[in-house]
Short mmCIF file of C-alpha atoms in Angstrom, two decimals:
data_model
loop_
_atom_site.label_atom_id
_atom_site.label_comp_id
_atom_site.label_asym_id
_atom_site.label_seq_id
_atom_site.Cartn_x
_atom_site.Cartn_y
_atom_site.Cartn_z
CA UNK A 1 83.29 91.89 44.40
CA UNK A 2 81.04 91.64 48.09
CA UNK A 3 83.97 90.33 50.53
CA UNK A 4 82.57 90.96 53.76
CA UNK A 5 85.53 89.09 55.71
CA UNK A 6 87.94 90.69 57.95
CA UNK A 7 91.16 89.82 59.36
CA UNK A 8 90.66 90.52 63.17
CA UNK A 9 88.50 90.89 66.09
CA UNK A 10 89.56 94.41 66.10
CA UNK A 11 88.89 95.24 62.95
CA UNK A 12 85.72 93.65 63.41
CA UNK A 13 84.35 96.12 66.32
CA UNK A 14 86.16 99.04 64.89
CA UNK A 15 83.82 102.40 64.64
CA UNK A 16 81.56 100.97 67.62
CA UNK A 17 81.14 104.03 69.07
CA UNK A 18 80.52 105.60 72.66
CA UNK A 19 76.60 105.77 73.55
CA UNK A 20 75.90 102.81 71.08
CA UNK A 21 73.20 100.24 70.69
CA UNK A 22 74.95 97.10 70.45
CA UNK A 23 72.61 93.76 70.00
CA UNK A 24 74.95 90.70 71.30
CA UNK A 25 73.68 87.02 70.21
CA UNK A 26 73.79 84.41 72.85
CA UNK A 27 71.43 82.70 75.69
CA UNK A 28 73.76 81.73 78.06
CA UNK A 29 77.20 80.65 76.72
CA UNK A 30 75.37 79.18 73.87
CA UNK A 31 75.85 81.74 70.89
CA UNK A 32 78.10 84.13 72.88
CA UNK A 33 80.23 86.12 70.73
CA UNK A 34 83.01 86.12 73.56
CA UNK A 35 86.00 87.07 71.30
CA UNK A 36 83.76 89.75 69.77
CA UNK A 37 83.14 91.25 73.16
CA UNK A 38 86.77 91.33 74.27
CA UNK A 39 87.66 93.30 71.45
CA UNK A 40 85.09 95.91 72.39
CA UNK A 41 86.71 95.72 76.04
CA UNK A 42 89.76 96.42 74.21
CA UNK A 43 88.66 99.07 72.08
CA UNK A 44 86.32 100.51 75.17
CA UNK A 45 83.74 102.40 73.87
CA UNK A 46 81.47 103.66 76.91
CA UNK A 47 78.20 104.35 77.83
CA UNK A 48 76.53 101.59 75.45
CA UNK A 49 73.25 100.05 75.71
CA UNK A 50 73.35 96.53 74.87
CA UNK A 51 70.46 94.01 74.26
CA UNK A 52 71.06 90.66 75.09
CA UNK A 53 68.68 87.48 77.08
CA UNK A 54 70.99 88.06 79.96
CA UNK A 55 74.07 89.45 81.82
CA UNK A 56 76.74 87.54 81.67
CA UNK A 57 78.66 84.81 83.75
CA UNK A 58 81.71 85.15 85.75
CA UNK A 59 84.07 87.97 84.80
CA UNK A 60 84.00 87.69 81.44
CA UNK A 61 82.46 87.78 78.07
CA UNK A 62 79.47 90.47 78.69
CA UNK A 63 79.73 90.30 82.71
CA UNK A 64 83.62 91.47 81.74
CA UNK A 65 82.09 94.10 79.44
CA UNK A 66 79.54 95.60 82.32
CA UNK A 67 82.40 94.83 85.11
CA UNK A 68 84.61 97.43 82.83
CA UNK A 69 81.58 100.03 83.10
CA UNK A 70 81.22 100.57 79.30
CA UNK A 71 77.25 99.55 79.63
CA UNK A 72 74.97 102.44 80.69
CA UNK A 73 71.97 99.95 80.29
CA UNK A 74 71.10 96.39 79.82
CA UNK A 75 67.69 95.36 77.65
CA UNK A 76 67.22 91.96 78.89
CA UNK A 77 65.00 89.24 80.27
CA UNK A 78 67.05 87.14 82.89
CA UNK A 79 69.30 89.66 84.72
CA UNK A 80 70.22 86.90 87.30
CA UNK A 81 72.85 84.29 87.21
CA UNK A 82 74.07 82.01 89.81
CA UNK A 83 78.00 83.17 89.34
CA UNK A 84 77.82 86.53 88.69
CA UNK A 85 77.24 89.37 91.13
CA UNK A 86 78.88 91.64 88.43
CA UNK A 87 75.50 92.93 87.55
CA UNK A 88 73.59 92.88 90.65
CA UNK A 89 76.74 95.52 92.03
CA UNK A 90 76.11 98.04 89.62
CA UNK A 91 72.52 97.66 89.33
CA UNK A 92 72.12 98.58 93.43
CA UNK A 93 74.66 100.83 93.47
CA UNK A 94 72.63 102.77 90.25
CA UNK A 95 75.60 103.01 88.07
CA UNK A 96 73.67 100.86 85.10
CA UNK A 97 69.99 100.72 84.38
CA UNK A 98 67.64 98.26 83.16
CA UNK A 99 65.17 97.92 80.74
CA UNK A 100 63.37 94.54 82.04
CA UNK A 101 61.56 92.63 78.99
CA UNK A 102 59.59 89.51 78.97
CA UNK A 103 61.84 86.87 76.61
CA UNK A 104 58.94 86.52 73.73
CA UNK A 105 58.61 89.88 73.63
CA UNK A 106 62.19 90.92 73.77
CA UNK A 107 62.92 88.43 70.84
CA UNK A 108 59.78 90.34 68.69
CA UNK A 109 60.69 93.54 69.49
CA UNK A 110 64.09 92.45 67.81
CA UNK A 111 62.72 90.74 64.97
CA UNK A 112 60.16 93.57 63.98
CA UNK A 113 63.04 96.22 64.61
CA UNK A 114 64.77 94.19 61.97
CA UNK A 115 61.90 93.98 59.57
CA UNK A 116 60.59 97.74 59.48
CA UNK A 117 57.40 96.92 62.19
CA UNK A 118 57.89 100.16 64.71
CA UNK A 119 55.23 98.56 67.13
CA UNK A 120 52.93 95.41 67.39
CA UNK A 121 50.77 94.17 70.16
CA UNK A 122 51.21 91.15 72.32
CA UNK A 123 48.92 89.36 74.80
CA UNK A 124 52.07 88.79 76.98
CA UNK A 125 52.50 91.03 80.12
CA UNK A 126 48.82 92.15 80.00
CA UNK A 127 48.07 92.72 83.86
CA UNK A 128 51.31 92.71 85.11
CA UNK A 129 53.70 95.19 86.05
CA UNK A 130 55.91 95.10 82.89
CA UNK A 131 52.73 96.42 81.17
CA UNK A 132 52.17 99.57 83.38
CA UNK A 133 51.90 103.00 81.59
CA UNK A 134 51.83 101.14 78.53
CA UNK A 135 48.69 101.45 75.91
CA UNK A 136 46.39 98.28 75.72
CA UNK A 137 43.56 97.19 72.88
CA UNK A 138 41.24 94.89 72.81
CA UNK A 139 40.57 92.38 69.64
CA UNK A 140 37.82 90.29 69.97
CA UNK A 141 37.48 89.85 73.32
CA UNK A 142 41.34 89.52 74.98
CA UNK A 143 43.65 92.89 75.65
CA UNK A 144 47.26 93.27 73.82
CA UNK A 145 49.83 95.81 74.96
CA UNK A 146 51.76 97.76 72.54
CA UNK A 147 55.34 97.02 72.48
CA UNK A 148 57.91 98.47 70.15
CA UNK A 149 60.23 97.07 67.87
CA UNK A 150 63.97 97.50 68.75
CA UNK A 151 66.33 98.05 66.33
CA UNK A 152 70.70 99.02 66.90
CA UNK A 153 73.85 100.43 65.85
CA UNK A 154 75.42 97.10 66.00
CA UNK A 155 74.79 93.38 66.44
CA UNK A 156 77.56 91.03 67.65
CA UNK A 157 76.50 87.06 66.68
CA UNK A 158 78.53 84.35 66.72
CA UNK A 159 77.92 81.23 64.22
CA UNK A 160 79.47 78.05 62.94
CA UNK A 161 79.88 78.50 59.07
CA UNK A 162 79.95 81.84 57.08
CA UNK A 163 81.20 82.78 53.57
CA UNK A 164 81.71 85.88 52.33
CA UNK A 165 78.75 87.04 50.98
CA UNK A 166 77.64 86.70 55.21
CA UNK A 167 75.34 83.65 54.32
CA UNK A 168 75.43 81.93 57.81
CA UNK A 169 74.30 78.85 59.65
CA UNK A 170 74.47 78.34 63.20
CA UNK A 171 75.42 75.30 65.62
CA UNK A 172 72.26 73.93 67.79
CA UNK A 173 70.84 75.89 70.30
CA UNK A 174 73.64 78.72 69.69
CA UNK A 175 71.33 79.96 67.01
CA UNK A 176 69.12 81.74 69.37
CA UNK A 177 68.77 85.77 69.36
CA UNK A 178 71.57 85.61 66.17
CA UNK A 179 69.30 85.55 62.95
CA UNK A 180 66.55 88.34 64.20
CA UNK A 181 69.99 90.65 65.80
CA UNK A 182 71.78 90.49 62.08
CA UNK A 183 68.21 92.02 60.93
CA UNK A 184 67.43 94.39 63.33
CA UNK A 185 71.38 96.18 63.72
CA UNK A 186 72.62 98.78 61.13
CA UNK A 187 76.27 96.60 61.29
CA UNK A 188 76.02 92.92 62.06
CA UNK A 189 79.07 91.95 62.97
CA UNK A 190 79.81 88.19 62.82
CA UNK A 191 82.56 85.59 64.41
CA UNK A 192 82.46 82.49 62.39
CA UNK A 193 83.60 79.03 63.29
CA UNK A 194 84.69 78.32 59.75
CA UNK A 195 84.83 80.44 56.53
CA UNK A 196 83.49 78.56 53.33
CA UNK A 197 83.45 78.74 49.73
CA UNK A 198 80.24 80.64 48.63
CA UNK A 199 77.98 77.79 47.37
CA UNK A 200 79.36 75.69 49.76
CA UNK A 201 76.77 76.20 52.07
CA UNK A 202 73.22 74.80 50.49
CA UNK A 203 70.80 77.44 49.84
CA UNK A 204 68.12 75.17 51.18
CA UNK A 205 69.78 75.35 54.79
CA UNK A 206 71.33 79.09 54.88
CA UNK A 207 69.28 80.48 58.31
CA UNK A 208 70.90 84.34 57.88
CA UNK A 209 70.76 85.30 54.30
CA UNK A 210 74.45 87.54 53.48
CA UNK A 211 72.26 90.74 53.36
CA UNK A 212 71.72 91.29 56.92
CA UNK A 213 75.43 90.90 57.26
CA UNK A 214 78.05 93.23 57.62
CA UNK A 215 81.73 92.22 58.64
CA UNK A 216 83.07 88.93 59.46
CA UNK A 217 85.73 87.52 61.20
CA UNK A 218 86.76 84.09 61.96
CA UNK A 219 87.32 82.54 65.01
CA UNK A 220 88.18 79.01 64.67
CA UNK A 221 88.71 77.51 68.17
CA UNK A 222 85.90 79.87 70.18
CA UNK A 223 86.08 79.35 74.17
CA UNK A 224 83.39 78.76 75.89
CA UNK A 225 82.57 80.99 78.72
CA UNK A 226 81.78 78.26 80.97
CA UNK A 227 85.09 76.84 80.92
CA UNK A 228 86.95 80.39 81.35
CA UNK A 229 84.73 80.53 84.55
CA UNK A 230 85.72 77.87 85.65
CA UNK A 231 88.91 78.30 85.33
CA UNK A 232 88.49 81.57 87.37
CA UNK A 233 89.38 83.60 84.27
CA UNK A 234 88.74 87.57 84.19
CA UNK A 235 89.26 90.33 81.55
CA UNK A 236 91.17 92.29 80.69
CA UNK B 1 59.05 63.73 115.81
CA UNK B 2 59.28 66.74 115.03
CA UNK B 3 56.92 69.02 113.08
CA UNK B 4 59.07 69.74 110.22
CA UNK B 5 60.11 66.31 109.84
CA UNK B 6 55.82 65.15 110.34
CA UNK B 7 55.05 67.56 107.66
CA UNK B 8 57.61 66.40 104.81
CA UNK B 9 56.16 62.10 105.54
CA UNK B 10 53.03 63.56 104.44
CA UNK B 11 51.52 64.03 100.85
CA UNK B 12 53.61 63.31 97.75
CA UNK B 13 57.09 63.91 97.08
CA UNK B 14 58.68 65.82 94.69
CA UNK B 15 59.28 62.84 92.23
CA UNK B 16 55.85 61.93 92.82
CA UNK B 17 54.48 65.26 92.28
CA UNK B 18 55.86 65.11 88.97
CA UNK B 19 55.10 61.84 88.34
CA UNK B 20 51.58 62.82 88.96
CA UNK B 21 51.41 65.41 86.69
CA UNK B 22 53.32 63.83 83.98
CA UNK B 23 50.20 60.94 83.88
CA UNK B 24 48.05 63.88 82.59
CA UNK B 25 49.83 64.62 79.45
CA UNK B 26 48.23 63.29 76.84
CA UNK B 27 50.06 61.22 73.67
CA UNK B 28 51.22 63.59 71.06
CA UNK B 29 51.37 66.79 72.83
CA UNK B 30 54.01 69.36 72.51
CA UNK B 31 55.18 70.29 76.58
CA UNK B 32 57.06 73.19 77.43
CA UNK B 33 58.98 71.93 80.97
CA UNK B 34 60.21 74.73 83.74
CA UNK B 35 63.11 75.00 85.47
CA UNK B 36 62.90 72.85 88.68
CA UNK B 37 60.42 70.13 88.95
CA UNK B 38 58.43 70.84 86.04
CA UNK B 39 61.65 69.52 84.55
CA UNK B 40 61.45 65.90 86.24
CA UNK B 41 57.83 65.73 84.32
CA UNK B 42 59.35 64.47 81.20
CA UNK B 43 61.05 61.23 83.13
CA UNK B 44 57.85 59.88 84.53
CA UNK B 45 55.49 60.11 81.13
CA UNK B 46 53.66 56.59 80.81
CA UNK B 47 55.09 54.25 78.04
CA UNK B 48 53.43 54.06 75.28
CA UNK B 49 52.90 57.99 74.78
CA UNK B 50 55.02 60.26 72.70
CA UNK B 51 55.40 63.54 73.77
CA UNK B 52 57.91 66.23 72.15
CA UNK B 53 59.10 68.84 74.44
CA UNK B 54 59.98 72.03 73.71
CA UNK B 55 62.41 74.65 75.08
CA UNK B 56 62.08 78.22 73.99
CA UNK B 57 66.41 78.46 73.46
CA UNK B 58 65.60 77.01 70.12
CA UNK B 59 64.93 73.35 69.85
CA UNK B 60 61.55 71.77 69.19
CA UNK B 61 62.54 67.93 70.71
CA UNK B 62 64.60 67.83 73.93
CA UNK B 63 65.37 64.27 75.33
CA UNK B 64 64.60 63.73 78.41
CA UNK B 65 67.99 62.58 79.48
CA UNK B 66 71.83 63.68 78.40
CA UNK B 67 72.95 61.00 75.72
CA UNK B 68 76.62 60.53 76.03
CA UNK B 69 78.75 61.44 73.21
CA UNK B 70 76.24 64.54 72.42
CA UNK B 71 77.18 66.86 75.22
CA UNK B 72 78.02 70.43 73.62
CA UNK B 73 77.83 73.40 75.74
CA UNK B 74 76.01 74.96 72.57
CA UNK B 75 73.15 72.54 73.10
CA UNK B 76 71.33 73.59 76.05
CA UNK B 77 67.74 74.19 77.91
CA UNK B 78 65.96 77.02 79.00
CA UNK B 79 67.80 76.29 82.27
CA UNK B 80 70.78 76.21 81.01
CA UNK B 81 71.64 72.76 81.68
CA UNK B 82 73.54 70.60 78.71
CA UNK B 83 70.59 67.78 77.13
CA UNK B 84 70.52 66.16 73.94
CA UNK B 85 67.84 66.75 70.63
CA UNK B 86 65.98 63.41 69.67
CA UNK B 87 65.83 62.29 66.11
CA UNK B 88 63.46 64.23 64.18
CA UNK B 89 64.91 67.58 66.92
CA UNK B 90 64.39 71.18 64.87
CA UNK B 91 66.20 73.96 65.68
CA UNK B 92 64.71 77.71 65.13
CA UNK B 93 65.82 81.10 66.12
CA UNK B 94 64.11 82.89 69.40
CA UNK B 95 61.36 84.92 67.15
CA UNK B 96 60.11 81.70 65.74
CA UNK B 97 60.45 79.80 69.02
CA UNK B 98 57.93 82.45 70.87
CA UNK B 99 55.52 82.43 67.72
CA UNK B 100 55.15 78.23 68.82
CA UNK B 101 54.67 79.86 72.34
CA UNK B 102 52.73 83.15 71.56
CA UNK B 103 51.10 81.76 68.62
CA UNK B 104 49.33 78.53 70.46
CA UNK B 105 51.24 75.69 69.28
CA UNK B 106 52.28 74.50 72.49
CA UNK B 107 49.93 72.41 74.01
CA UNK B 108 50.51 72.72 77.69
CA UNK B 109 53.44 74.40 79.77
CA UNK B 110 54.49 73.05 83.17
CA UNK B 111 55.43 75.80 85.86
CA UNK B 112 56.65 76.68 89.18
CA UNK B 113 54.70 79.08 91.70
CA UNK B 114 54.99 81.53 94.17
CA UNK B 115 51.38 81.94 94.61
CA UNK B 116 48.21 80.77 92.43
CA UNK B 117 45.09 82.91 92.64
CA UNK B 118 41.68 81.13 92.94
CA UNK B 119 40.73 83.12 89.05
CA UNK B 120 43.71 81.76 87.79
CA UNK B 121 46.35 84.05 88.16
CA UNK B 122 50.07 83.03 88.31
CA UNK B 123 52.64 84.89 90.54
CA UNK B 124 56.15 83.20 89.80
CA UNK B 125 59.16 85.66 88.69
CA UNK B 126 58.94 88.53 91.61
CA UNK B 127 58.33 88.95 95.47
CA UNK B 128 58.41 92.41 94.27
CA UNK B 129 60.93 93.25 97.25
CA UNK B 130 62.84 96.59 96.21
CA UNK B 131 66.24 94.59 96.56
CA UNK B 132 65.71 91.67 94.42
CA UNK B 133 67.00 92.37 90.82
CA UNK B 134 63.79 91.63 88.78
CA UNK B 135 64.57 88.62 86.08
CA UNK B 136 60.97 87.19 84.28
CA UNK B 137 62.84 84.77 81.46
CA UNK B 138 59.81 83.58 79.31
CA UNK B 139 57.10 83.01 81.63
CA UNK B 140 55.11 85.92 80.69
CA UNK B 141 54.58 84.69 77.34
CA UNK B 142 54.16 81.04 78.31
CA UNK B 143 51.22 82.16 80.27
CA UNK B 144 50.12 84.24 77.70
CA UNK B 145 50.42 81.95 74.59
CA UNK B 146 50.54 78.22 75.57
CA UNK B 147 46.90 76.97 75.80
CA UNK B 148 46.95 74.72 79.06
CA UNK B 149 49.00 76.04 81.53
CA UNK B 150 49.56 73.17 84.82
CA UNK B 151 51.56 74.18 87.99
CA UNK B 152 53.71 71.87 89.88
CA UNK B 153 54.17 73.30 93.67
CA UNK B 154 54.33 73.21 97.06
CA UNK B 155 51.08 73.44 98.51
CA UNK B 156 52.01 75.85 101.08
CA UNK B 157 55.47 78.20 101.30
CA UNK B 158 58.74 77.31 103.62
CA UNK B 159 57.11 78.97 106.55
CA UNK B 160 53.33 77.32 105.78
CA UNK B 161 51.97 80.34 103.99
CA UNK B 162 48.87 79.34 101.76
CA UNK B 163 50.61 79.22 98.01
CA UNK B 164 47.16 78.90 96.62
CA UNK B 165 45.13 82.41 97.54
CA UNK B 166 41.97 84.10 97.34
CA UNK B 167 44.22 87.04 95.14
CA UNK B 168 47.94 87.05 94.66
CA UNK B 169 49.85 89.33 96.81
CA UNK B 170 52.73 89.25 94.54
CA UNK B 171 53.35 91.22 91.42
CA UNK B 172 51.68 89.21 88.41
CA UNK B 173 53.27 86.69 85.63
CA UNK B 174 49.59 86.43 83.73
CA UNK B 175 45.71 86.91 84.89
CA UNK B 176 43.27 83.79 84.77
CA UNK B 177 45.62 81.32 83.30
CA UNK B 178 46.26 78.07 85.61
CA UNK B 179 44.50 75.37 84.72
CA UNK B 180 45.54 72.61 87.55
CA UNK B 181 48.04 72.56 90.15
CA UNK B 182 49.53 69.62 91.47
CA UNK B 183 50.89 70.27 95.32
CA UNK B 184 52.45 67.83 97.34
CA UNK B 185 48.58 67.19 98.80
CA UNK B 186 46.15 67.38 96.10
CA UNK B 187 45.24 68.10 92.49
CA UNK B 188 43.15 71.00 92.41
CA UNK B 189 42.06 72.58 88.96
CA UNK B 190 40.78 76.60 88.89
CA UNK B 191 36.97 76.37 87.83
CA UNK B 192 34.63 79.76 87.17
CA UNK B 193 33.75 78.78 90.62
CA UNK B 194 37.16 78.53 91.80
CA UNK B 195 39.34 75.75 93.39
CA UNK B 196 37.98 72.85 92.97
CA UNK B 197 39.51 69.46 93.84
CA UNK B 198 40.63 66.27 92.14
CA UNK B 199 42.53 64.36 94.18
CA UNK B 200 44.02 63.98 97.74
CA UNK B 201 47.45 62.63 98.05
CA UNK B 202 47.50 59.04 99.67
CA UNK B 203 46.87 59.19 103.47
CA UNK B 204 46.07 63.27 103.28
CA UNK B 205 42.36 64.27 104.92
CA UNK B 206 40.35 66.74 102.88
CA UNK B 207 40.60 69.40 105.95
CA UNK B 208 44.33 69.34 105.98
CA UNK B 209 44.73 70.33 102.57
CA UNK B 210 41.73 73.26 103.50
CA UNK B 211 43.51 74.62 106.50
CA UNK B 212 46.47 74.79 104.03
CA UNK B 213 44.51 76.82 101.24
CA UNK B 214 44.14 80.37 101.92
CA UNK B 215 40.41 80.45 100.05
CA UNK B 216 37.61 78.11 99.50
CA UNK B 217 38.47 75.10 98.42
CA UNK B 218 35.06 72.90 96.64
CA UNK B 219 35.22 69.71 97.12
CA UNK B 220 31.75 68.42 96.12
CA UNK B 221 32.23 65.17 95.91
CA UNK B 222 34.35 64.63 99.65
CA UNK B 223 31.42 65.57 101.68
#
């Protein structure tokens, strides 16, 4: 019998180990697997690189996760946000480096990690710095860089229905980096909203298919980050 | 009156600016909107025209205004800001939102500018100072990919620095892709000759908006 559910956060995140690469869904709040990423504060493996659009808000969630020093090195696109300097601090003081990618290309770098592409070219970043020291071809007539797929050790993804085969669907614009991270990570690891029956969910309207799922975990009432900074909430 | 206060009665205003650019999207387009005033653009588009925006989060028909009752902090722009889908909305995961981008399917992309090159080129994510953290988003690939790319900006920085330049001092976003910019003076489009104008902003004189522009400027049909 596949039963891919599990009964906590924490045993969810177990065996994510120190030096990791650990994809984490979200853009924004929206798709932020914030009780995911507390457990791995709690369980505190170090020196990780994650992959995700940004870095966080406030002092928790990822910023919490950086603010702890377990992150050796972001991959992102948008390392700026208006209320969080927990990024910016390391980053100047050269505790945590950055691997700056242009959104597009960070999202196909994921998605061809995830489907067995090592490397494609893209028209984006041709001329500018984020394409220096990198190799460039021409098809007819226009220059591509060469940009490499990215694959990890784990993905983190929040969504709003699983069952237990890890067939999932997503709410609105949460969906985001989710689908191409559960492809492109050796363990997807997934909070769900709600757990469902399997063939409760249409197989018309499943966006991950189980097999690029791992462990899941659900997490009925999720917070949303916005609110806990808001409130002026910090973790630990 | 002061000089500041002279300078900001002259030209158009931000409202109009997008207002201006919004009357040259075309019915049935698919419009990718920046953060800033390229968002306003969607407000002013003439009656009559349906246009279905696109923001590269994952949704493929953004409304143009928050409808109550649908506010979900899941359901957000590039920006980050809550808005609503329309009827007939799609969601789609980030890979397939940059193939729409990447792949040509957006018509036309409004943007923001630090500085616009006379070929084209687009300077808008970096001053390249050594302190700034460097943060690009999407623009690279919305330069790259979408096939009409428009700029809404001030003609000329805080401390009247030409914005539009012979070559962009700042570190790149894409080579020879602007279109037309829309200032708070004039339209100007980038030709193979270079600037060229369009249009003068109600009550502004065609030498104004020259001393402002840091290269030629042709204007043909002024003299």
């Amino acid at each position: 019998m596949i039963d891919k559910r599990v009964d906590s956060v924490a045993q969810a995140v177990d065996g994510i180990f120190n030096g990791a690469t650990v994809m984490i869904g979200g853009f924004g709040e929206a798709g932020s697997p914030i009780e995911l990423i507390h457990a791995l504060i709690d369980l505190g493996a170090k020196d990780l690189i994650v992959v995700n659009n940004n870095n966080g808000s406030g002092h928790v969630g990822l910023a919490a996760l950086i603010e702890n020093e377990q992150v050796s090195k972001m991959i992102c696109s948008f390392p700026r946000t208006a209320n969080s300097t927990v990024f910016p601090d390391l980053y100047h003081r050269g505790d945590i480096e950055l691997e700056l990618v242009p959104q597009g290309t960070l999202a196909e770098r994921i998605r061809a990690g995830g489907a067995g592409i090592p490397a494609f070219y893209t028209a984006t970043a041709v001329g500018t710095p984020l394409a220096e020291a990198k190799e460039v071809r021409n098809f007819d007539g226009r220059d591509y860089v060469l940009e490499q797929g990215l694959k990890a050790d784990f993905a983190l993804v929040k969504c709003a229905r699983a069952d237990r085969y890890g067939n999932l669907v997503y709410n609105k614009t949460a969906r985001n980096f989710g689908p191409i991270m559960a492809m492109a990570a050796n363990t997807t690891i997934v909070q769900t909203g709600a757990q469902v029956e399997v063939g409760e969910i249409d197989a018309e309207i499943i966006v991950t298919p189980g097999i690029f799922v791992d462990r899941i975990v659900t997490v009925a009432n999720p917070v949303h980050e916005s609110r806990l900074v808001n409130d002026g909430r910090t973790y630990p | 009156m002061s000089a500041i206060a002279l300078a900001a009665s002259i030209g158009w205003d931000r409202e109009q600016m997008a207002s201006r650019a919004a009357l040259d999207i075309p019915d049935g387009a698919y419009v990718n909107l920046g953060i800033g005033i390229p968002e306003k653009v969607a407000q002013y588009v003439p009656e009559g025209r349906e246009v279905i925006y696109h923001t590269e989060n994952g949704l493929l028909g953004m409304s143009a205004t928050l409808e109550a009752g649908q506010e979900d902090p899941e359901l957000i722009n590039a920006g980050k800001k809550q808005v609503s889908a329309i009827p007939g909305a799609a969601y789609f995961h980030h890979a397939d939102s940059f193939a729409m981008i990447r792949g040509g399917h957006i018509d036309i992309c409004v943007l923001g500018a630090m500085q616009v090159s006379q070929t084209g080129d687009l300077a808008n994510w970096s001053t390249g100072s050594v302190d700034a953290i460097p943060a690009v988003g999407g623009a690279m690939d919305l330069v790259a990919g979408v096939k009409t790319i428009y700029i809404i900006t001030q003609h000329c920085t805080r401390t009247g620095e030409p914005k539009l330049v012979g070559s962009c001092s700042f570190p790149l976003t894409g080579k020879a892709v602007v279109s037309r910019i829309f200032t708070d003076l004039a339209v100007i489009d980038v030709t193979p000759q270079g600037f060229k104008l369009v249009e003068l902003a109600p009550g502004v004189e065609l030498d104004y908006v020259r001393q402002r522009t840091g290269c030629e400027l042709i204007a043909d049909d002024w003299q």
